[in-house]
Coordinates of C-alpha atoms and ligand atoms in Angstrom, one line a residue:
X895 CA 20.9 -15.8 39.9
X896 CA 22.1 -15.5 43.5
X897 CA 25.7 -14.6 42.9
X898 CA 25.4 -12.5 39.8
X899 CA 26.5 -8.8 40.3
X900 CA 24.3 -7.6 37.4
X901 CA 21.2 -9.4 38.8
X902 CA 22.0 -7.6 42.1
X903 CA 22.1 -4.3 40.2
X904 CA 18.7 -4.9 38.5
X905 CA 17.2 -5.9 41.9
X906 CA 18.6 -2.7 43.5
X907 CA 20.7 -4.8 45.9
X908 CA 23.8 -2.9 44.9
X909 CA 23.9 0.6 43.5
X910 CA 24.4 1.6 39.9
X911 CA 23.9 4.7 37.9
X912 CA 20.9 3.6 35.9
X913 CA 20.1 5.6 32.8
X914 CA 17.3 3.5 31.4
X915 CA 14.8 0.9 32.6
X916 CA 11.7 -0.8 31.3
X917 CA 10.0 -4.2 32.0
X918 CA 12.7 -6.2 30.1
X919 CA 16.0 -4.4 30.3
X920 CA 18.1 -1.9 32.2
X921 CA 21.1 0.3 31.2
X922 CA 23.6 1.7 33.6
X923 CA 27.0 3.4 33.5
X924 CA 30.0 1.2 33.6
X925 CA 31.9 1.5 36.9
X926 CA 35.2 1.6 35.1
X927 CA 34.5 3.6 32.0
X928 CA 36.8 3.2 29.0
X929 CA 35.7 6.5 27.4
X930 CA 33.5 9.5 28.4
X931 CA 30.4 7.5 27.5
X932 CA 30.4 3.9 28.6
X933 CA 27.2 2.2 29.6
X934 CA 25.9 -1.4 29.6
X935 CA 22.5 -2.7 28.5
X936 CA 21.4 -5.9 30.2
X937 CA 18.3 -8.1 30.0
X938 CA 16.3 -8.5 33.2
X939 CA 16.4 -12.3 32.7
X940 CA 19.6 -13.9 33.7
X941 CA 21.5 -15.4 30.7
X942 CA 25.2 -15.9 31.1
X943 CA 26.4 -14.9 27.7
X944 CA 25.7 -14.8 24.0
X945 CA 26.9 -18.5 23.9
X946 CA 23.9 -19.4 26.1
X947 CA 21.4 -17.6 23.9
X948 CA 19.0 -19.4 21.7
X949 CA 15.8 -18.8 19.7
X950 CA 13.9 -17.8 22.9
X951 CA 16.3 -14.8 23.3
X952 CA 15.8 -13.5 19.8
X953 CA 13.3 -10.8 20.8
X954 CA 15.3 -9.5 23.8
X955 CA 18.6 -9.4 21.8
X956 CA 16.9 -7.4 19.1
X957 CA 15.4 -5.1 21.6
X958 CA 18.8 -4.5 23.3
X959 CA 20.5 -3.8 20.0
X960 CA 17.8 -1.3 18.9
X961 CA 17.9 0.4 22.3
X962 CA 21.6 1.0 21.9
X963 CA 21.4 4.0 19.5
X964 CA 18.4 5.5 21.3
X965 CA 20.1 5.6 24.7
X966 CA 23.5 6.4 23.1
X967 CA 22.0 9.5 21.5
X968 CA 20.5 10.5 24.8
X969 CA 23.9 10.2 26.4
X970 CA 25.4 12.6 23.8
X971 CA 26.7 10.1 21.2
X972 CA 25.2 11.9 18.2
X973 CA 28.1 11.0 15.8
X974 CA 28.5 7.3 16.5
X975 CA 29.6 4.9 19.1
X976 CA 31.0 1.4 19.5
X977 CA 29.1 -1.7 20.7
X978 CA 30.9 -4.6 22.2
X979 CA 29.7 -7.9 23.5
X980 CA 32.5 -9.9 25.2
X981 CA 31.7 -13.6 25.2
X982 CA 33.3 -16.3 27.3
X983 CA 37.0 -16.7 28.2
X984 CA 38.4 -15.9 24.8
X985 CA 36.2 -12.9 24.5
X986 CA 37.5 -11.6 27.8
X987 CA 34.1 -11.7 29.5
X988 CA 34.3 -10.9 33.2
X989 CA 30.7 -10.6 34.3
X990 CA 28.6 -13.6 33.2
X991 CA 25.3 -11.9 32.7
X992 CA 24.8 -10.9 29.1
X993 CA 25.5 -7.3 28.4
X994 CA 26.2 -4.9 25.5
X995 CA 28.9 -2.3 26.1
X996 CA 28.1 1.1 24.4
X997 CA 31.2 3.3 24.3
X998 CA 31.3 6.8 22.9
X999 CA 33.6 9.8 22.8
X1000 CA 33.9 13.2 21.1
X1001 CA 36.8 11.8 19.0
X1002 CA 37.2 8.7 17.0
X1003 CA 37.8 5.7 19.3
X1004 CA 41.1 3.8 19.0
X1005 CA 41.3 0.5 17.1
X1006 CA 39.6 -2.2 19.0
X1007 CA 42.0 -5.1 18.3
X1008 CA 45.6 -4.4 17.4
X1009 CA 47.1 -6.7 14.8
X1010 CA 50.7 -7.6 15.3
Ligands
LIG2566 P1 32.9 -7.8 30.5 O1 34.4 -7.9 30.4 O2 32.3 -7.6 29.1 O3 32.3 -8.9 31.2 O4 32.7 -6.4 31.2 C1 32.1 -6.3 32.5 C2 32.0 -4.8 32.7 O5 31.2 -4.6 33.9 C3 33.4 -4.1 33.0 O6 33.5 -3.0 32.0 C4 33.2 -3.6 34.4 O7 33.8 -2.3 34.6 C5 31.7 -3.5 34.6 N1 31.2 -3.6 35.9 C6 31.6 -4.5 36.8 N2 31.0 -4.3 38.0 C7 30.2 -3.2 37.8 C8 29.3 -2.5 38.7 N3 29.0 -2.9 39.9 N4 28.6 -1.4 38.1 C9 28.8 -1.1 36.8 N5 29.7 -1.7 36.0 C10 30.3 -2.8 36.5
LIG2567 ZN1 22.5 -12.2 36.3

């Protein structure tokens, strides 16, 4: 996709701190980290969000989820981490190339959604 910032990262057209790459996915540090560890796992194929995923994405989704703990441990998250997939407007998605956030810290992370 021409105007997709994450496609540009995976084609090395804009820089990112890549921490993992294989033929199907890359992982790189979030530019605006919410915690000491905050990286994103994205597929190399452009798919806008989880809403646009179908049966054909089953394999890549499974792969991305299984990579999360492997890379998280490498990044120092030996005692857990949080995974987030923001989807669409209501989910607060800002970049419309599917990505999993992996967020970790030494201490327990704050509650994700505050109930009023
Ligand atoms: P989301 O709201 O789930 O779409 O989150 C998009 C995430 O991408 C945010 O946490 C941004 O900080 C991050 N982000 C945006 N541009 C870049 C970039 N060039 N390199 C790394 N992370 C980025
Ligand atoms: Zn893209």
